[in-house]
Backbone as ProteinMPNN parsed JSONL, in Angstrom:
{"seq_chain_A": "MLTASIGLLISPLLKEKSEIKLWFKVTLDRTILYASHDDIRSEAAALLGSLDNGNGHIFNLGHGILPDVKPENLKALVDYIKVDSHKFHK", "coords_chain_A": {"N_chain_A": [[6.503, 1.718, 20.018], [8.625, 0.297, 16.378], [8.731, 0.601, 13.501], [9.548, 1.093, 10.379], [10.952, 1.055, 6.876], [10.743, -0.898, 4.552], [11.866, -3.408, 2.035], [9.871, -5.379, -0.164], [10.84, -7.443, -1.43], [12.221, -7.862, 0.507], [10.932, -8.778, 3.504], [9.141, -10.242, 3.277], [9.749, -11.976, 4.292], [10.864, -11.201, 6.998], [8.539, -11.146, 8.563], [7.786, -13.239, 8.867], [10.233, -14.144, 10.593], [10.72, -12.371, 13.068], [10.018, -11.835, 16.085], [9.69, -9.143, 16.827], [7.187, -6.691, 17.153], [6.37, -4.989, 13.673], [6.149, -2.497, 11.54], [5.12, -1.831, 8.465], [5.629, -0.431, 5.559], [4.361, 0.254, 2.902], [4.792, 1.071, -0.59], [2.871, 2.738, -3.978], [3.606, 2.451, -7.134], [3.669, 5.465, -8.737], [2.882, 6.008, -11.103], [0.863, 4.522, -12.086], [-2.004, 5.98, -11.376], [-1.984, 6.628, -13.867], [-4.332, 4.994, -14.813], [-7.094, 2.123, -14.965], [-10.136, 3.215, -12.702], [-10.762, -0.305, -11.853], [-8.431, -1.089, -11.611], [-6.058, 0.329, -10.686], [-7.464, -0.184, -7.566], [-6.77, -2.671, -7.44], [-4.463, -3.084, -7.982], [-3.253, -1.657, -5.568], [-4.276, -3.095, -4.511], [-3.711, -5.508, -4.825], [-0.302, -4.858, -3.276], [-1.199, -4.162, -0.78], [-2.103, -6.49, -0.047], [0.232, -8.332, -0.415], [1.782, -8.252, 2.003], [0.536, -9.926, 3.964], [-0.939, -10.134, 6.457], [-0.404, -8.463, 8.64], [1.246, -6.37, 11.522], [-0.008, -3.943, 10.723], [0.643, -0.557, 8.152], [2.051, 1.922, 6.223], [0.985, 4.138, 4.169], [2.252, 4.558, 0.911], [2.241, 6.874, -2.08], [4.464, 6.933, -4.642], [6.935, 9.071, -4.73], [5.181, 11.372, -5.087], [2.558, 12.603, -6.148], [1.776, 13.084, -10.304], [1.348, 16.106, -12.549], [-0.11, 15.312, -13.953], [-2.426, 13.939, -13.422], [-5.232, 12.559, -13.623], [-7.881, 13.884, -10.521], [-9.558, 12.403, -10.183], [-8.671, 9.548, -10.387], [-6.752, 9.225, -7.961], [-8.985, 9.848, -6.173], [-9.831, 7.727, -5.761], [-8.474, 5.985, -5.263], [-7.154, 6.633, -2.696], [-9.818, 6.335, -0.981], [-9.811, 3.912, -1.927], [-8.16, 2.357, -0.018], [-8.667, 4.049, 2.549], [-11.045, 2.632, 2.916], [-10.621, -0.168, 2.243], [-8.269, -1.048, 3.413], [-8.147, -1.921, 5.679], [-9.038, -4.255, 6.461], [-6.86, -5.532, 5.612], [-5.306, -6.46, 8.63], [-4.505, -7.0, 11.172]], "CA_chain_A": [[7.056, 1.192, 18.22], [8.955, -0.155, 15.691], [9.07, 2.062, 11.889], [10.117, 0.489, 9.67], [10.786, 1.153, 5.812], [11.363, -2.853, 3.746], [11.833, -2.934, 0.884], [8.612, -5.867, -0.528], [11.694, -9.072, -1.832], [13.021, -9.494, 1.924], [9.106, -8.683, 4.074], [8.007, -11.589, 4.023], [10.882, -12.855, 5.633], [11.328, -10.312, 8.118], [7.485, -11.057, 9.292], [8.273, -14.673, 9.7], [10.988, -14.572, 11.639], [11.058, -11.605, 13.351], [9.47, -10.958, 17.298], [9.063, -7.564, 17.328], [5.596, -5.732, 15.341], [6.861, -4.293, 12.22], [5.006, -1.698, 10.804], [5.393, -1.413, 6.552], [6.14, 0.797, 4.445], [5.075, 0.239, 0.949], [5.818, 1.995, -1.609], [3.141, 2.075, -4.907], [3.638, 3.226, -8.402], [2.936, 6.879, -9.129], [2.213, 5.483, -13.038], [-0.824, 3.645, -11.879], [-2.847, 6.502, -11.559], [-3.121, 6.69, -14.944], [-4.982, 2.892, -15.185], [-8.68, 2.729, -14.703], [-10.341, 2.63, -11.31], [-10.285, -1.249, -11.107], [-6.602, -1.408, -11.771], [-5.789, 1.072, -9.403], [-7.442, -0.267, -6.646], [-6.121, -3.72, -7.884], [-2.529, -2.859, -7.199], [-3.036, -1.593, -4.474], [-5.087, -4.685, -3.444], [-2.07, -6.779, -4.679], [0.77, -4.475, -2.424], [-1.44, -4.848, 0.422], [-2.47, -8.379, -0.023], [2.121, -9.349, -0.699], [1.94, -7.693, 3.674], [-0.436, -9.726, 4.642], [-2.04, -9.274, 7.624], [1.027, -7.818, 9.886], [-0.025, -5.34, 12.696], [-0.349, -2.164, 10.148], [1.348, -0.356, 7.534], [2.089, 3.382, 6.501], [1.04, 3.381, 2.395], [3.632, 5.37, 0.457], [2.914, 6.908, -3.662], [6.226, 7.113, -4.581], [7.673, 10.13, -4.468], [4.109, 12.27, -4.603], [1.479, 12.905, -8.179], [2.753, 14.207, -11.628], [0.551, 16.989, -12.334], [-1.942, 15.518, -14.919], [-3.411, 13.252, -12.903], [-6.782, 13.015, -12.526], [-7.552, 13.923, -9.02], [-10.796, 11.295, -9.905], [-8.267, 8.185, -10.2], [-6.182, 9.809, -7.08], [-9.692, 9.579, -5.227], [-10.268, 6.03, -6.038], [-7.28, 5.399, -4.26], [-7.281, 6.942, -2.097], [-11.243, 5.617, -0.758], [-10.503, 2.044, -1.425], [-7.257, 3.034, 0.943], [-9.581, 4.138, 3.306], [-11.758, 1.75, 3.049], [-10.925, -1.285, 2.241], [-7.324, -1.748, 4.348], [-8.525, -2.578, 7.278], [-8.724, -6.15, 5.921], [-4.714, -6.385, 5.303], [-4.306, -6.197, 9.485], [-4.491, -8.418, 12.127]], "C_chain_A": [[7.745, 1.1, 16.872], [8.645, 0.439, 14.333], [9.51, 1.284, 11.176], [9.794, 0.615, 7.83], [11.986, -0.671, 5.212], [11.007, -2.072, 3.071], [10.712, -4.617, 0.016], [9.571, -7.491, -0.184], [12.023, -9.545, 0.114], [11.646, -8.539, 3.218], [8.926, -9.45, 4.452], [8.94, -12.746, 4.975], [10.881, -13.124, 6.309], [9.952, -10.426, 8.88], [7.661, -11.909, 9.896], [8.608, -15.287, 10.776], [10.992, -13.547, 12.57], [9.788, -11.899, 14.614], [8.824, -10.472, 17.236], [7.807, -7.079, 16.037], [6.461, -4.906, 15.387], [5.456, -3.974, 11.608], [5.835, -1.799, 9.253], [5.16, -0.775, 5.876], [5.927, 0.673, 3.408], [4.489, 0.979, 0.173], [4.569, 1.822, -3.089], [3.262, 2.909, -6.195], [2.962, 4.29, -8.566], [2.345, 6.786, -10.214], [0.464, 4.773, -12.749], [-2.333, 4.518, -12.474], [-3.245, 6.961, -12.726], [-3.66, 5.306, -15.017], [-6.339, 3.856, -14.607], [-9.015, 2.538, -13.42], [-9.531, 1.562, -10.819], [-8.772, -1.669, -11.15], [-6.066, -0.846, -10.489], [-6.061, 0.837, -8.05], [-7.36, -1.955, -6.495], [-5.461, -4.062, -7.83], [-2.1, -2.158, -5.799], [-3.926, -2.458, -3.649], [-3.777, -5.847, -2.815], [-0.045, -6.347, -3.981], [0.375, -4.639, -1.313], [-0.957, -6.158, 0.55], [-0.713, -9.173, -0.033], [2.293, -8.689, 1.407], [1.095, -9.009, 4.189], [-0.797, -9.51, 5.16], [-1.96, -9.43, 8.837], [0.327, -6.795, 10.36], [0.003, -4.268, 11.78], [0.457, -2.092, 9.15], [0.564, 1.366, 7.491], [1.875, 2.731, 4.731], [1.362, 4.943, 1.793], [2.11, 6.011, -0.944], [4.135, 7.825, -3.76], [6.125, 8.294, -5.186], [6.458, 10.88, -6.163], [3.032, 11.783, -6.396], [2.307, 14.017, -9.027], [1.213, 14.836, -11.215], [-0.638, 17.22, -13.015], [-2.462, 14.291, -15.087], [-4.482, 13.521, -12.556], [-6.956, 12.934, -11.622], [-8.894, 12.668, -8.857], [-10.29, 9.643, -9.44], [-7.372, 8.042, -8.6], [-7.156, 9.673, -5.496], [-9.852, 7.964, -5.084], [-9.169, 4.877, -5.693], [-7.528, 5.36, -3.356], [-9.245, 6.727, -0.598], [-11.025, 4.297, -0.81], [-9.296, 1.835, -0.344], [-8.278, 2.978, 2.486], [-10.96, 3.562, 3.798], [-11.83, 0.445, 3.435], [-9.231, -2.248, 2.892], [-6.817, -1.903, 5.293], [-8.061, -4.03, 7.239], [-7.903, -6.76, 5.549], [-4.542, -6.007, 7.036], [-5.177, -7.071, 10.344], [-6.156, -8.081, 13.076]], "O_chain_A": [[7.368, 1.99, 16.109], [7.649, 1.077, 14.673], [10.133, 0.473, 11.862], [8.671, 0.349, 7.401], [13.098, -1.172, 5.376], [10.413, -0.995, 3.028], [11.569, -4.917, -0.815], [9.348, -8.337, 0.683], [12.062, -10.603, 0.741], [12.027, -7.426, 3.58], [8.6, -9.732, 5.605], [8.863, -13.68, 5.773], [10.887, -14.252, 6.801], [9.988, -9.823, 9.952], [7.753, -11.904, 11.124], [8.145, -16.145, 11.527], [11.66, -14.112, 13.436], [8.662, -12.169, 14.198], [7.621, -10.68, 17.397], [7.652, -7.109, 14.816], [7.094, -4.302, 16.253], [4.401, -4.546, 11.333], [7.059, -1.827, 9.126], [3.969, -0.611, 5.613], [6.836, 0.84, 2.595], [3.472, 1.564, 0.545], [4.904, 0.817, -3.717], [2.963, 4.103, -6.148], [1.731, 4.25, -8.568], [1.303, 7.409, -10.414], [-0.643, 4.73, -13.285], [-3.209, 4.225, -13.287], [-4.32, 7.519, -12.943], [-2.845, 4.523, -15.505], [-6.622, 4.985, -14.208], [-8.323, 1.729, -12.802], [-8.531, 1.589, -10.102], [-8.249, -2.644, -10.61], [-5.721, -1.47, -9.486], [-5.322, 1.343, -7.206], [-7.855, -2.488, -5.501], [-5.299, -5.268, -7.642], [-1.03, -2.131, -5.19], [-4.176, -2.458, -2.444], [-3.293, -6.421, -1.839], [0.978, -7.024, -4.088], [1.147, -5.18, -0.521], [0.045, -6.714, 1.0], [-0.517, -10.345, 0.289], [3.389, -9.021, 1.857], [1.116, -8.872, 5.412], [-1.403, -8.457, 4.963], [-2.611, -9.971, 9.73], [-0.745, -6.335, 9.969], [0.068, -3.271, 12.499], [1.116, -3.095, 8.874], [-0.417, 1.897, 8.011], [2.239, 1.688, 4.19], [0.903, 6.043, 2.098], [0.99, 5.557, -0.711], [4.563, 8.864, -3.257], [5.316, 8.539, -6.08], [6.636, 10.922, -7.38], [3.028, 10.916, -7.27], [2.978, 15.027, -8.815], [0.371, 14.544, -10.366], [-1.526, 18.073, -13.055], [-2.825, 13.671, -16.086], [-4.889, 14.279, -11.675], [-6.407, 11.946, -11.133], [-9.191, 12.129, -7.79], [-10.853, 8.826, -8.712], [-7.302, 6.932, -8.072], [-6.74, 9.517, -4.348], [-9.978, 7.319, -4.043], [-9.045, 3.656, -5.779], [-8.075, 4.393, -2.825], [-9.298, 7.167, 0.551], [-11.643, 3.485, -0.122], [-9.585, 0.875, 0.37], [-8.472, 2.021, 3.235], [-11.696, 3.905, 4.723], [-12.501, -0.108, 4.307], [-9.017, -3.46, 2.88], [-5.679, -2.005, 5.752], [-7.144, -4.676, 7.744], [-7.822, -7.942, 5.212], [-3.626, -5.196, 7.169], [-6.252, -7.639, 10.149], [-6.563, -8.886, 13.913]]}, "name": "protein", "num_of_chains": 1, "seq": "MLTASIGLLISPLLKEKSEIKLWFKVTLDRTILYASHDDIRSEAAALLGSLDNGNGHIFNLGHGILPDVKPENLKALVDYIKVDSHKFHK"}
């Protein structure tokens, strides 16, 4: 299986034109973890939704977690990805 890290501006074109099954690495801006739980889930959903119903993804938090992020905010993101990310797969 080919693993690719591709920017969101070109990934929709590759999905439509490629016969290769691609896994996309999606990276969420780490500062979203300062937002409300609803905003965190909304941003994660928007990012995953931008990939439509692809073959899969690797979800990444860009450049790690900042030291003063509340652990419960990180938990809201992780829980969302674990429970709801399957909706974005074929």
